[in-house]
Structure formats: structure tokens, C-alpha cells
PDB file of C-alpha atoms in Angstrom:
ATOM      1  CA  MET A 237     115.065 101.595  89.182  1.00 38.00           C
ATOM      2  CA  LYS A 238     115.181  99.271  86.202  1.00 43.00           C
ATOM      3  CA  VAL A 239     113.579 100.661  83.075  1.00 43.00           C
ATOM      4  CA  ASP A 240     111.665  97.464  82.377  1.00 52.00           C
ATOM      5  CA  ARG A 241     109.634  97.674  85.590  1.00 62.00           C
ATOM      6  CA  LEU A 242     105.949  98.553  85.251  1.00 71.00           C
ATOM      7  CA  LEU A 243     105.619 101.945  86.938  1.00 81.00           C
ATOM      8  CA  TYR A 244     101.902 101.721  87.664  1.00 82.00           C
ATOM      9  CA  LEU A 245     102.329  98.407  89.478  1.00 84.00           C
ATOM     10  CA  ASP A 246     105.195  99.752  91.534  1.00 87.00           C
ATOM     11  CA  ILE A 247     103.013 102.721  92.444  1.00 88.00           C
ATOM     12  CA  GLY A 248     100.164 100.351  93.330  1.00 87.00           C
ATOM     13  CA  LYS A 249     102.419  98.182  95.495  1.00 89.00           C
ATOM     14  CA  PHE A 250     103.664 101.169  97.436  1.00 91.00           C
ATOM     15  CA  VAL A 251     100.134 102.529  97.907  1.00 89.00           C
ATOM     16  CA  GLY A 252      99.024  99.101  99.151  1.00 90.00           C
ATOM     17  CA  ALA A 253     102.021  98.772 101.484  1.00 92.00           C
ATOM     18  CA  PHE A 254     101.392 102.249 102.834  1.00 94.00           C
ATOM     19  CA  ILE A 255      97.715 101.593 103.618  1.00 92.00           C
ATOM     20  CA  VAL A 256      98.464  98.211 105.215  1.00 92.00           C
ATOM     21  CA  THR A 257     101.232  99.688 107.373  1.00 94.00           C
ATOM     22  CA  TRP A 258      99.023 102.630 108.369  1.00 94.00           C
ATOM     23  CA  SER A 259      96.227 100.238 109.357  1.00 92.00           C
ATOM     24  CA  HIS A 260      98.629  98.057 111.380  1.00 93.00           C
ATOM     25  CA  CYS A 261      99.965 101.185 113.085  1.00 94.00           C
ATOM     26  CA  ALA A 262      96.397 102.062 114.110  1.00 93.00           C
ATOM     27  CA  GLN A 263      96.060  98.647 115.711  1.00 91.00           C
ATOM     28  CA  CYS A 264      99.323  99.211 117.555  1.00 93.00           C
ATOM     29  CA  VAL A 265      98.345 102.694 118.771  1.00 92.00           C
ATOM     30  CA  SER A 266      94.869 101.627 119.877  1.00 91.00           C
ATOM     31  CA  GLY A 267      95.864  98.272 121.352  1.00 88.00           C
ATOM     32  CA  MET A 268      92.891  96.789 119.496  1.00 86.00           C
ATOM     33  CA  ILE A 269      92.472  94.759 116.312  1.00 82.00           C
ATOM     34  CA  TRP A 270      89.222  96.496 115.266  1.00 81.00           C
ATOM     35  CA  THR A 271      89.853 100.203 115.628  1.00 86.00           C
ATOM     36  CA  ASN A 272      88.343 103.576 114.736  1.00 83.00           C
ATOM     37  CA  PHE A 273      90.933 103.910 111.993  1.00 85.00           C
ATOM     38  CA  LEU A 274      89.492 106.025 109.125  1.00 79.00           C
ATOM     39  CA  GLY A 275      86.113 106.189 110.789  1.00 80.00           C
ATOM     40  CA  GLY A 276      85.985 102.630 112.067  1.00 79.00           C
ATOM     41  CA  ARG A 277      84.570 101.034 108.910  1.00 78.00           C
ATOM     42  CA  GLN A 278      87.650  98.859 108.388  1.00 84.00           C
ATOM     43  CA  ILE A 279      87.035  99.156 104.631  1.00 88.00           C
ATOM     44  CA  ASP A 280      90.781  98.964 104.047  1.00 88.00           C
ATOM     45  CA  ILE A 281      90.653  95.271 105.012  1.00 89.00           C
ATOM     46  CA  ALA A 282      88.289  94.647 102.110  1.00 90.00           C
ATOM     47  CA  PHE A 283      90.854  95.529  99.429  1.00 91.00           C
ATOM     48  CA  THR A 284      94.433  95.929 100.680  1.00 89.00           C
ATOM     49  CA  MET A 285      95.578  92.298 100.699  1.00 89.00           C
ATOM     50  CA  PRO A 286      93.479  91.469  97.609  1.00 92.00           C
ATOM     51  CA  LEU A 287      95.192  94.412  95.906  1.00 91.00           C
ATOM     52  CA  PHE A 288      98.596  92.894  96.695  1.00 90.00           C
ATOM     53  CA  MET A 289      97.514  89.483  95.422  1.00 92.00           C
ATOM     54  CA  ILE A 290      96.060  90.937  92.232  1.00 93.00           C
ATOM     55  CA  MET A 291      99.309  92.723  91.515  1.00 90.00           C
ATOM     56  CA  SER A 292     101.211  89.499  92.201  1.00 91.00           C
ATOM     57  CA  GLY A 293      98.956  87.670  89.727  1.00 92.00           C
ATOM     58  CA  TRP A 294      99.731  90.383  87.174  1.00 90.00           C
ATOM     59  CA  PHE A 295     103.193  88.886  86.788  1.00 87.00           C
ATOM     60  CA  ILE A 296     102.192  85.253  86.370  1.00 91.00           C
ATOM     61  CA  ASN A 297     103.729  83.900  83.187  1.00 91.00           C
ATOM     62  CA  LEU A 298     102.361  80.408  82.605  1.00 92.00           C
ATOM     63  CA  ASP A 299     104.478  79.807  79.507  1.00 91.00           C
ATOM     64  CA  LYS A 300     107.613  80.598  81.489  1.00 91.00           C
ATOM     65  CA  MET A 301     106.418  78.390  84.341  1.00 92.00           C
ATOM     66  CA  ARG A 302     105.997  75.461  81.979  1.00 92.00           C
ATOM     67  CA  LYS A 303     109.585  75.853  80.778  1.00 92.00           C
ATOM     68  CA  THR A 304     111.109  76.324  84.244  1.00 92.00           C
ATOM     69  CA  PRO A 305     112.172  73.260  86.253  1.00 94.00           C
ATOM     70  CA  MET A 306     109.829  72.881  89.193  1.00 93.00           C
ATOM     71  CA  CYS A 307     112.586  72.662  91.802  1.00 93.00           C
ATOM     72  CA  ASP A 308     114.232  75.841  90.498  1.00 95.00           C
ATOM     73  CA  TYR A 309     110.938  77.743  90.637  1.00 94.00           C
ATOM     74  CA  VAL A 310     110.031  76.588  94.149  1.00 94.00           C
ATOM     75  CA  LYS A 311     113.560  77.328  95.388  1.00 95.00           C
ATOM     76  CA  ALA A 312     113.480  80.842  93.912  1.00 94.00           C
ATOM     77  CA  LYS A 313     110.089  81.647  95.474  1.00 94.00           C
ATOM     78  CA  PHE A 314     111.163  80.200  98.815  1.00 95.00           C
ATOM     79  CA  LYS A 315     114.192  82.491  98.842  1.00 95.00           C
ATOM     80  CA  ARG A 316     112.099  85.483  97.756  1.00 94.00           C
ATOM     81  CA  LEU A 317     109.102  85.064 100.060  1.00 94.00           C
ATOM     82  CA  ILE A 318     109.724  82.646 102.918  1.00 94.00           C
ATOM     83  CA  ILE A 319     113.297  83.346 104.010  1.00 94.00           C
ATOM     84  CA  PRO A 320     112.660  87.096 104.598  1.00 95.00           C
ATOM     85  CA  SER A 321     109.508  86.251 106.552  1.00 94.00           C
ATOM     86  CA  PHE A 322     111.476  83.873 108.791  1.00 92.00           C
ATOM     87  CA  MET A 323     114.258  86.415 109.321  1.00 94.00           C
ATOM     88  CA  TRP A 324     111.906  89.261 110.248  1.00 95.00           C
ATOM     89  CA  TYR A 325     109.943  86.915 112.514  1.00 93.00           C
ATOM     90  CA  PHE A 326     113.136  86.210 114.467  1.00 93.00           C
ATOM     91  CA  VAL A 327     113.847  89.956 114.562  1.00 93.00           C
ATOM     92  CA  LEU A 328     110.420  90.289 116.170  1.00 92.00           C
ATOM     93  CA  LEU A 329     111.299  87.616 118.726  1.00 91.00           C
ATOM     94  CA  LEU A 330     114.543  89.401 119.595  1.00 91.00           C
ATOM     95  CA  LEU A 331     112.805  92.763 119.971  1.00 90.00           C
ATOM     96  CA  THR A 332     110.040  91.356 122.151  1.00 87.00           C
ATOM     97  CA  LEU A 333     112.181  88.795 124.026  1.00 81.00           C
ATOM     98  CA  ASN A 334     109.846  85.925 123.119  1.00 81.00           C
ATOM     99  CA  MET A 335     110.405  82.336 122.124  1.00 80.00           C
ATOM    100  CA  PRO A 336     109.329  80.954 118.708  1.00 77.00           C
ATOM    101  CA  ASP A 337     106.046  79.084 118.441  1.00 76.00           C
ATOM    102  CA  LEU A 338     103.616  78.011 115.724  1.00 70.00           C
ATOM    103  CA  SER A 339     103.019  81.643 114.765  1.00 75.00           C
ATOM    104  CA  LEU A 340     106.264  81.262 112.853  1.00 73.00           C
ATOM    105  CA  PHE A 341     104.154  79.791 110.044  1.00 75.00           C
ATOM    106  CA  THR A 342     101.227  82.223 110.211  1.00 80.00           C
ATOM    107  CA  TYR A 343     102.592  85.611 111.284  1.00 87.00           C
ATOM    108  CA  TYR A 344     103.395  86.568 107.700  1.00 91.00           C
ATOM    109  CA  TRP A 345     100.370  84.731 106.360  1.00 91.00           C
ATOM    110  CA  TYR A 346     100.210  86.704 103.091  1.00 91.00           C
ATOM    111  CA  LEU A 347     103.677  85.559 102.012  1.00 92.00           C
ATOM    112  CA  ASN A 348     102.890  81.974 102.968  1.00 91.00           C
ATOM    113  CA  ALA A 349      99.651  82.099 100.979  1.00 91.00           C
ATOM    114  CA  LEU A 350     101.376  83.609  97.951  1.00 93.00           C
ATOM    115  CA  PHE A 351     104.122  80.990  98.065  1.00 94.00           C
ATOM    116  CA  VAL A 352     101.686  78.053  98.273  1.00 92.00           C
ATOM    117  CA  CYS A 353      99.399  79.451  95.560  1.00 93.00           C
ATOM    118  CA  LEU A 354     102.246  80.105  93.127  1.00 95.00           C
ATOM    119  CA  CYS A 355     103.723  76.640  93.689  1.00 94.00           C
ATOM    120  CA  LEU A 356     100.327  75.015  93.111  1.00 94.00           C
ATOM    121  CA  ILE A 357      99.820  77.015  89.904  1.00 95.00           C
ATOM    122  CA  MET A 358     103.303  75.961  88.824  1.00 94.00           C
ATOM    123  CA  ILE A 359     102.406  72.297  89.335  1.00 94.00           C
ATOM    124  CA  CYS A 360      99.105  72.617  87.479  1.00 94.00           C
ATOM    125  CA  SER A 361     100.782  74.378  84.571  1.00 93.00           C
ATOM    126  CA  LYS A 362     102.987  71.333  84.063  1.00 92.00           C
ATOM    127  CA  PHE A 363      99.952  69.127  83.373  1.00 91.00           C
ATOM    128  CA  THR A 364      98.008  71.337  80.992  1.00 90.00           C
ATOM    129  CA  LYS A 365      98.728  73.998  78.400  1.00 90.00           C
ATOM    130  CA  ASN A 366      95.235  75.389  78.727  1.00 92.00           C
ATOM    131  CA  ASP A 367      95.342  78.460  80.985  1.00 92.00           C
ATOM    132  CA  LEU A 368      91.645  78.268  81.882  1.00 93.00           C
ATOM    133  CA  ILE A 369      91.947  74.651  82.972  1.00 94.00           C
ATOM    134  CA  CYS A 370      95.007  75.536  85.017  1.00 94.00           C
ATOM    135  CA  CYS A 371      93.058  78.321  86.712  1.00 94.00           C
ATOM    136  CA  PHE A 372      89.999  76.117  87.354  1.00 94.00           C
ATOM    137  CA  VAL A 373      91.930  73.138  88.717  1.00 94.00           C
ATOM    138  CA  SER A 374      94.238  75.118  91.025  1.00 94.00           C
ATOM    139  CA  THR A 375      91.417  77.303  92.388  1.00 93.00           C
ATOM    140  CA  SER A 376      89.018  74.390  92.878  1.00 92.00           C
ATOM    141  CA  PHE A 377      91.659  72.336  94.621  1.00 91.00           C
ATOM    142  CA  ILE A 378      92.437  75.112  97.108  1.00 90.00           C
ATOM    143  CA  LEU A 379      88.799  76.045  97.709  1.00 87.00           C
ATOM    144  CA  PHE A 380      87.500  72.573  98.392  1.00 85.00           C
ATOM    145  CA  ILE A 381      90.223  70.776 100.304  1.00 84.00           C
ATOM    146  CA  PRO A 382      89.528  70.921 104.063  1.00 78.00           C
ATOM    147  CA  TYR A 383      91.369  73.449 106.196  1.00 74.00           C
ATOM    148  CA  SER A 384      92.680  75.436 103.258  1.00 72.00           C
ATOM    149  CA  ASP A 385      91.901  78.513 105.339  1.00 73.00           C
ATOM    150  CA  TYR A 386      95.430  78.032 106.713  1.00 78.00           C
ATOM    151  CA  SER A 387      97.166  81.366 106.044  1.00 79.00           C
ATOM    152  CA  HIS A 388      93.938  82.305 104.216  1.00 87.00           C
ATOM    153  CA  ILE A 389      95.165  80.511 101.096  1.00 89.00           C
ATOM    154  CA  ASN A 390      91.637  79.850  99.821  1.00 89.00           C
ATOM    155  CA  TYR A 391      90.861  83.566 100.226  1.00 90.00           C
ATOM    156  CA  MET A 392      93.821  84.679  98.168  1.00 91.00           C
ATOM    157  CA  ILE A 393      94.075  82.379  95.162  1.00 93.00           C
ATOM    158  CA  PRO A 394      90.998  83.808  93.367  1.00 94.00           C
ATOM    159  CA  PHE A 395      92.587  87.281  93.555  1.00 95.00           C
ATOM    160  CA  LEU A 396      95.868  85.906  92.204  1.00 94.00           C
ATOM    161  CA  TRP A 397      94.067  84.644  89.102  1.00 95.00           C
ATOM    162  CA  ALA A 398      92.021  87.864  88.961  1.00 95.00           C
ATOM    163  CA  GLY A 399      95.266  89.803  88.571  1.00 93.00           C
ATOM    164  CA  TYR A 400      96.339  87.492  85.762  1.00 94.00           C
ATOM    165  CA  GLY A 401      93.040  88.172  83.993  1.00 93.00           C
ATOM    166  CA  LEU A 402      93.013  91.916  84.656  1.00 92.00           C
ATOM    167  CA  ARG A 403      96.321  92.371  82.874  1.00 89.00           C
ATOM    168  CA  LYS A 404      94.708  90.958  79.735  1.00 88.00           C
ATOM    169  CA  ILE A 405      91.488  92.948  80.196  1.00 89.00           C
ATOM    170  CA  PHE A 406      93.301  96.272  80.636  1.00 86.00           C
ATOM    171  CA  LYS A 407      94.731  95.873  77.150  1.00 84.00           C
ATOM    172  CA  LEU A 408      91.251  95.846  75.595  1.00 86.00           C
ATOM    173  CA  ASP A 409      89.389  98.891  74.298  1.00 87.00           C
ATOM    174  CA  PHE A 410      86.415  98.372  76.598  1.00 89.00           C
ATOM    175  CA  ALA A 411      88.555  98.218  79.745  1.00 89.00           C
ATOM    176  CA  PRO A 412      87.264 101.641  80.977  1.00 91.00           C
ATOM    177  CA  ILE A 413      83.699 100.319  80.849  1.00 94.00           C
ATOM    178  CA  ILE A 414      84.671  97.330  83.000  1.00 93.00           C
ATOM    179  CA  VAL A 415      86.343  99.659  85.494  1.00 93.00           C
ATOM    180  CA  ILE A 416      83.284 101.941  85.654  1.00 95.00           C
ATOM    181  CA  ILE A 417      81.129  98.908  86.411  1.00 96.00           C
ATOM    182  CA  CYS A 418      83.610  97.838  89.119  1.00 95.00           C
ATOM    183  CA  ALA A 419      83.499 101.360  90.611  1.00 96.00           C
ATOM    184  CA  ILE A 420      79.695 101.304  90.748  1.00 97.00           C
ATOM    185  CA  ILE A 421      79.691  97.852  92.338  1.00 96.00           C
ATOM    186  CA  GLY A 422      82.357  98.843  94.864  1.00 94.00           C
ATOM    187  CA  ILE A 423      80.511 102.019  95.871  1.00 94.00           C
ATOM    188  CA  CYS A 424      77.236 100.121  96.259  1.00 95.00           C
ATOM    189  CA  LEU A 425      78.792  97.383  98.380  1.00 94.00           C
ATOM    190  CA  CYS A 426      80.861  99.576 100.701  1.00 92.00           C
ATOM    191  CA  PRO A 427      77.908 100.514 102.968  1.00 91.00           C
ATOM    192  CA  PHE A 428      77.296  96.809 103.599  1.00 92.00           C
ATOM    193  CA  TRP A 429      80.891  96.078 104.622  1.00 91.00           C
ATOM    194  CA  ASN A 430      81.905  95.654 108.235  1.00 87.00           C
ATOM    195  CA  PHE A 431      84.788  93.881 109.952  1.00 85.00           C
ATOM    196  CA  THR A 432      82.700  90.756 110.626  1.00 87.00           C
ATOM    197  CA  ASN A 433      82.845  90.061 106.881  1.00 88.00           C
ATOM    198  CA  SER A 434      86.633  89.907 106.983  1.00 88.00           C
ATOM    199  CA  VAL A 435      88.430  86.629 106.377  1.00 87.00           C
ATOM    200  CA  TYR A 436      89.836  86.875 109.906  1.00 86.00           C
ATOM    201  CA  LEU A 437      86.394  86.511 111.504  1.00 82.00           C
ATOM    202  CA  SER A 438      84.518  84.625 108.785  1.00 83.00           C
ATOM    203  CA  PRO A 439      86.975  82.225 107.135  1.00 84.00           C
ATOM    204  CA  PHE A 440      85.928  79.871 104.347  1.00 84.00           C
ATOM    205  CA  ASN A 441      86.403  76.173 105.114  1.00 81.00           C
ATOM    206  CA  SER A 442      84.896  73.439 102.976  1.00 74.00           C
ATOM    207  CA  TYR A 443      85.093  71.078 105.974  1.00 76.00           C
ATOM    208  CA  CYS A 444      82.120  72.855 107.580  1.00 79.00           C
ATOM    209  CA  LEU A 445      80.583  74.506 104.533  1.00 78.00           C
ATOM    210  CA  ASN A 446      77.257  76.367 104.715  1.00 84.00           C
ATOM    211  CA  TYR A 447      75.406  78.824 102.518  1.00 85.00           C
ATOM    212  CA  LYS A 448      76.209  81.853 104.731  1.00 88.00           C
ATOM    213  CA  MET A 449      79.911  81.086 104.492  1.00 88.00           C
ATOM    214  CA  VAL A 450      79.666  80.925 100.701  1.00 89.00           C
ATOM    215  CA  LEU A 451      77.747  84.219 100.501  1.00 92.00           C
ATOM    216  CA  ILE A 452      80.317  86.014 102.640  1.00 92.00           C
ATOM    217  CA  MET A 453      83.157  84.575 100.551  1.00 92.00           C
ATOM    218  CA  VAL A 454      81.516  85.748  97.312  1.00 94.00           C
ATOM    219  CA  PHE A 455      80.827  89.174  98.827  1.00 95.00           C
ATOM    220  CA  ARG A 456      84.469  89.480  99.949  1.00 94.00           C
ATOM    221  CA  PHE A 457      85.737  88.595  96.518  1.00 95.00           C
ATOM    222  CA  ILE A 458      83.422  90.967  94.631  1.00 96.00           C
ATOM    223  CA  ILE A 459      84.140  94.010  96.821  1.00 96.00           C
ATOM    224  CA  GLY A 460      87.868  93.265  96.992  1.00 95.00           C
ATOM    225  CA  PHE A 461      88.126  92.768  93.243  1.00 96.00           C
ATOM    226  CA  ALA A 462      85.987  95.779  92.365  1.00 96.00           C
ATOM    227  CA  ILE A 463      87.878  98.276  94.546  1.00 95.00           C
ATOM    228  CA  SER A 464      91.315  96.853  93.633  1.00 94.00           C
ATOM    229  CA  ALA A 465      90.558  96.922  89.892  1.00 93.00           C
ATOM    230  CA  VAL A 466      89.580 100.605  90.111  1.00 94.00           C
ATOM    231  CA  ILE A 467      92.722 101.480  92.062  1.00 92.00           C
ATOM    232  CA  VAL A 468      95.026  99.700  89.606  1.00 89.00           C
ATOM    233  CA  PHE A 469      93.282 101.241  86.582  1.00 89.00           C
ATOM    234  CA  VAL A 470      93.385 104.791  88.029  1.00 88.00           C
ATOM    235  CA  ILE A 471      97.085 104.418  88.799  1.00 86.00           C
ATOM    236  CA  PHE A 472      97.614 102.919  85.327  1.00 81.00           C
ATOM    237  CA  ARG A 473      96.118 106.028  83.733  1.00 79.00           C
ATOM    238  CA  MET A 474      98.078 108.357  86.037  1.00 76.00           C
ATOM    239  CA  GLU A 475     101.359 106.514  85.527  1.00 68.00           C
ATOM    240  CA  HIS A 476     103.123 109.325  83.681  1.00 67.00           C
ATOM    241  CA  MET A 477     101.919 112.103  85.969  1.00 69.00           C
ATOM    242  CA  ARG A 478     103.727 113.354  89.064  1.00 66.00           C
ATOM    243  CA  ILE A 479     102.489 110.353  90.994  1.00 67.00           C
ATOM    244  CA  ASN A 480     105.152 108.282  89.241  1.00 72.00           C
ATOM    245  CA  LYS A 481     107.712 109.796  91.592  1.00 80.00           C
ATOM    246  CA  ILE A 482     106.690 107.266  94.226  1.00 84.00           C
ATOM    247  CA  ALA A 483     107.149 104.342  91.809  1.00 83.00           C
ATOM    248  CA  PRO A 484     110.750 103.597  92.906  1.00 86.00           C
ATOM    249  CA  TYR A 485     109.452 102.886  96.402  1.00 89.00           C
ATOM    250  CA  GLY A 486     107.261 100.079  95.071  1.00 89.00           C
ATOM    251  CA  SER A 487     110.292  97.828  95.012  1.00 89.00           C
ATOM    252  CA  TYR A 488     110.418  98.166  98.816  1.00 93.00           C
ATOM    253  CA  SER A 489     106.862  96.882  99.357  1.00 93.00           C
ATOM    254  CA  LEU A 490     107.963  93.415 100.510  1.00 93.00           C
ATOM    255  CA  VAL A 491     110.410  94.668 103.111  1.00 95.00           C
ATOM    256  CA  ILE A 492     107.991  97.395 104.245  1.00 95.00           C
ATOM    257  CA  TYR A 493     105.412  94.687 104.929  1.00 95.00           C
ATOM    258  CA  THR A 494     107.777  92.308 106.721  1.00 95.00           C
ATOM    259  CA  ALA A 495     109.789  94.883 108.672  1.00 95.00           C
ATOM    260  CA  SER A 496     106.758  96.943 109.736  1.00 95.00           C
ATOM    261  CA  LEU A 497     105.101  93.927 111.360  1.00 93.00           C
ATOM    262  CA  ALA A 498     108.284  93.176 113.292  1.00 94.00           C
ATOM    263  CA  PHE A 499     108.714  96.785 114.458  1.00 94.00           C
ATOM    264  CA  LEU A 500     105.048  97.137 115.329  1.00 94.00           C
ATOM    265  CA  GLY A 501     105.173  93.943 117.348  1.00 91.00           C
ATOM    266  CA  PHE A 502     107.865  95.601 119.435  1.00 92.00           C
ATOM    267  CA  PHE A 503     106.024  98.941 119.697  1.00 92.00           C
ATOM    268  CA  SER A 504     102.827  97.127 120.721  1.00 92.00           C
ATOM    269  CA  SER A 505     104.587  95.373 123.590  1.00 90.00           C
ATOM    270  CA  VAL A 506     106.036  98.702 124.785  1.00 90.00           C
ATOM    271  CA  LEU A 507     102.701 100.518 124.559  1.00 90.00           C
ATOM    272  CA  ASN A 508     100.923  97.637 126.309  1.00 88.00           C
ATOM    273  CA  TYR A 509     103.478  97.786 129.127  1.00 87.00           C
ATOM    274  CA  LEU A 510     103.016 101.549 129.475  1.00 87.00           C
ATOM    275  CA  HIS A 511      99.215 101.278 129.086  1.00 85.00           C
ATOM    276  CA  PHE A 512      99.434 104.074 126.520  1.00 87.00           C
ATOM    277  CA  HIS A 513      96.762 103.748 123.859  1.00 88.00           C
ATOM    278  CA  THR A 514      94.169 105.833 122.070  1.00 89.00           C
ATOM    279  CA  ASN A 515      91.277 104.858 119.874  1.00 88.00           C
ATOM    280  CA  ARG A 516      89.688 108.277 119.489  1.00 89.00           C
ATOM    281  CA  LEU A 517      88.373 109.185 116.060  1.00 86.00           C
ATOM    282  CA  VAL A 518      90.722 111.320 113.956  1.00 89.00           C
ATOM    283  CA  LEU A 519      93.412 111.321 116.663  1.00 90.00           C
ATOM    284  CA  ILE A 520      94.224 107.683 115.974  1.00 92.00           C
ATOM    285  CA  ASP A 521      94.516 108.480 112.244  1.00 92.00           C
ATOM    286  CA  PHE A 522      97.144 111.182 112.762  1.00 93.00           C
ATOM    287  CA  VAL A 523      99.145 109.347 115.429  1.00 93.00           C
ATOM    288  CA  SER A 524      99.206 106.139 113.406  1.00 94.00           C
ATOM    289  CA  LEU A 525     100.046 108.091 110.245  1.00 95.00           C
ATOM    290  CA  PHE A 526     103.096 109.601 111.928  1.00 95.00           C
ATOM    291  CA  LEU A 527     104.210 106.188 113.179  1.00 95.00           C
ATOM    292  CA  CYS A 528     103.605 104.718 109.705  1.00 95.00           C
ATOM    293  CA  LEU A 529     105.793 107.332 108.010  1.00 96.00           C
ATOM    294  CA  CYS A 530     108.572 106.808 110.542  1.00 95.00           C
ATOM    295  CA  ILE A 531     108.536 103.044 110.019  1.00 95.00           C
ATOM    296  CA  ILE A 532     108.488 103.287 106.215  1.00 96.00           C
ATOM    297  CA  ILE A 533     111.358 105.797 106.107  1.00 96.00           C
ATOM    298  CA  THR A 534     113.423 103.712 108.539  1.00 95.00           C
ATOM    299  CA  THR A 535     112.674 100.502 106.611  1.00 96.00           C
ATOM    300  CA  ILE A 536     113.680 102.013 103.270  1.00 95.00           C
ATOM    301  CA  ARG A 537     116.956 103.251 104.700  1.00 96.00           C
ATOM    302  CA  PHE A 538     117.641  99.834 106.237  1.00 95.00           C
ATOM    303  CA  ALA A 539     116.829  98.167 102.889  1.00 95.00           C
ATOM    304  CA  ASP A 540     119.282 100.464 101.109  1.00 95.00           C
ATOM    305  CA  PHE A 541     121.881  99.458 103.686  1.00 95.00           C
ATOM    306  CA  CYS A 542     121.138  95.759 103.083  1.00 94.00           C
ATOM    307  CA  LYS A 543     121.350  96.102  99.306  1.00 92.00           C
ATOM    308  CA  LYS A 544     125.056  96.864  99.609  1.00 91.00           C
ATOM    309  CA  ARG A 545     125.665  93.602 101.471  1.00 90.00           C
ATOM    310  CA  LYS A 546     124.942  90.363  99.662  1.00 91.00           C
ATOM    311  CA  ARG A 547     124.121  88.171 102.660  1.00 91.00           C
ATOM    312  CA  MET A 548     121.842  90.719 104.306  1.00 93.00           C
ATOM    313  CA  ARG A 549     120.158  91.364 100.961  1.00 93.00           C
ATOM    314  CA  GLN A 550     119.377  87.670 100.643  1.00 92.00           C
ATOM    315  CA  LEU A 551     118.149  87.214 104.210  1.00 92.00           C
ATOM    316  CA  PHE A 552     116.131  90.389 104.765  1.00 95.00           C
ATOM    317  CA  LEU A 553     115.073  91.393 101.268  1.00 92.00           C
ATOM    318  CA  GLY A 554     114.821  88.042  99.499  1.00 91.00           C
ATOM    319  CA  GLU A 555     116.948  89.308  96.627  1.00 85.00           C
TER     320      GLU A 555
END
């Protein structure tokens, strides 16, 4: 692994990828979207994707964006994020013997959302040198245009900017105080979380705006930000402990996400055909954990295989 990589973010990316894959495996094993995974609270949904977006925002460099030609930036992000999502989507189609449909543009919604958000921030950065104005304009635009719930873009852009801000905050002396406050807020809000608060069931859309929708959106952001900030800070402080041994696997987080969804799509079709599912407490955790580990190990080995072949590296890994 390159020496200039930030170990704590690589650790965080792998932890996030692991939890997301484990949760998706639970859905596959149970044959249900809302499962008894980890007790059935679905609290993982509150912070896993926000955690990814926060860590993506960590790397935003507005000064570099302003100097980079717009076409070059968009092209680079398209190769990095969109091409692998298309390739793994077609792998899914081959494994499940299905034909492509509109899910081509939503199956890997996180990568679509990240691509759109980064491109919009890039455009805004060209018109102002003030970072706060850039943040306000890009976020407001996404939040208030109708149907920006496509790929949950309006759910993700606040977390992208939150990551940009957290990187600056963590350099300050009072950062531990901020994290303690986030921990208290996160602990207090967890009992009030349930899957109906998720962006999948309660999307934000300015076209049909109401006060309940706004409250749920604010609640989602606060709990997602609070838990994610604590996780990143704890990993940041533990960076040079034994936990740093998993840091090299952080570079595989993108392919773990894309490949796991393709493989799980295949496993789900097989289990549905065999009518073999379980949603029993604890049992689902262990079965899905085993499946999760198998998928991650297989994906990492496949990624290592791809890295030795330029064309496969470009198509499947976005590198």
C-alpha cells in the first residue's frame, strides 16, 4: 500500500464495506429487506452509507478542483465510479440470466449519487473561490430541485460536505469534545431509530415537501453524522495500533461493494428458487457473517487478479 494513504480512512472504508456487505448478506439469507440482522433494529442503515460519503468528502480538494479542467475531472470520476458499476451490473445479469432494465441506473445508487454530487461541487467551485458559498449553493441546489431523491442524491450530499468539514475539525484541539457530544447525541437518538426512518421508505422530495419529511431528513442526518463522526475519530486514534493491519484492505472497498451486490443478487435468486431462508435472531447473524467473509475473501482475490491485467483493472476496479 502506498505510504501516502491515510491509514485511518482505509480502516474506516473497510469497516464500512464489511458492515454493508454483512447487512446485504442478511437480506439475502432471510429473503427479506427488513430483517432481524443484529437484533432487527436496522441501526446499520442509519450510518453505513453516510460513513462512506463522509470519508469520500474527506478527500475533496476544492483548490485542486478549481485548477482541474472540468472535462478531465468528470471523465476521471466516470471511469472510477460509473464504469465499474456498469460492469458489475452486467455480471449480475449474466449470473441471474436477466435482461437489463432501468435498474442499470439505480442498482449501484451510492456510486451514482457520489458521481453526481462530486460533479456538481466541481461546477460550483469554478464559479466561486469561497468554500462556504460552494457548499451552500451545491447543497441547496440538490435539496430543492424536484425529484433529487433519484439515487438518494439529496440524502448524500450533506454527508459529503460533512466529511470535508470533519477533516478540518479533527485537526483542532477541541475535536475530542465535539466527538463526545456526537457520541452522546448518537446514543440518545438510537432508541428512536427504526427502518421506517430510512431514506428507502421516507425519501426527501421538495416536489411534495411537508414538515414530517423535513423532520425525518434532519433526524437521519444528525444520527448518521453523529455515529459516523465517532467511528472515524475512534479509528483515527487507534490508527497505529494493531487495527492498522486491516488498512490495506480499505483500498478494496469499492470492489467489495460492487462485487458483493452482484454475487448476492445471484445467491438470492438461488435461495429463492430453493425456498431456503432463515430470519431467526442470532442464526441469521452467523449465517450471513459466514457468507459475508466468503464474498469479501473471494472479491479481494479477484481484485488482485484484475490488478495484474490493465483492461480488467479499468473495467472492474475503476483504476
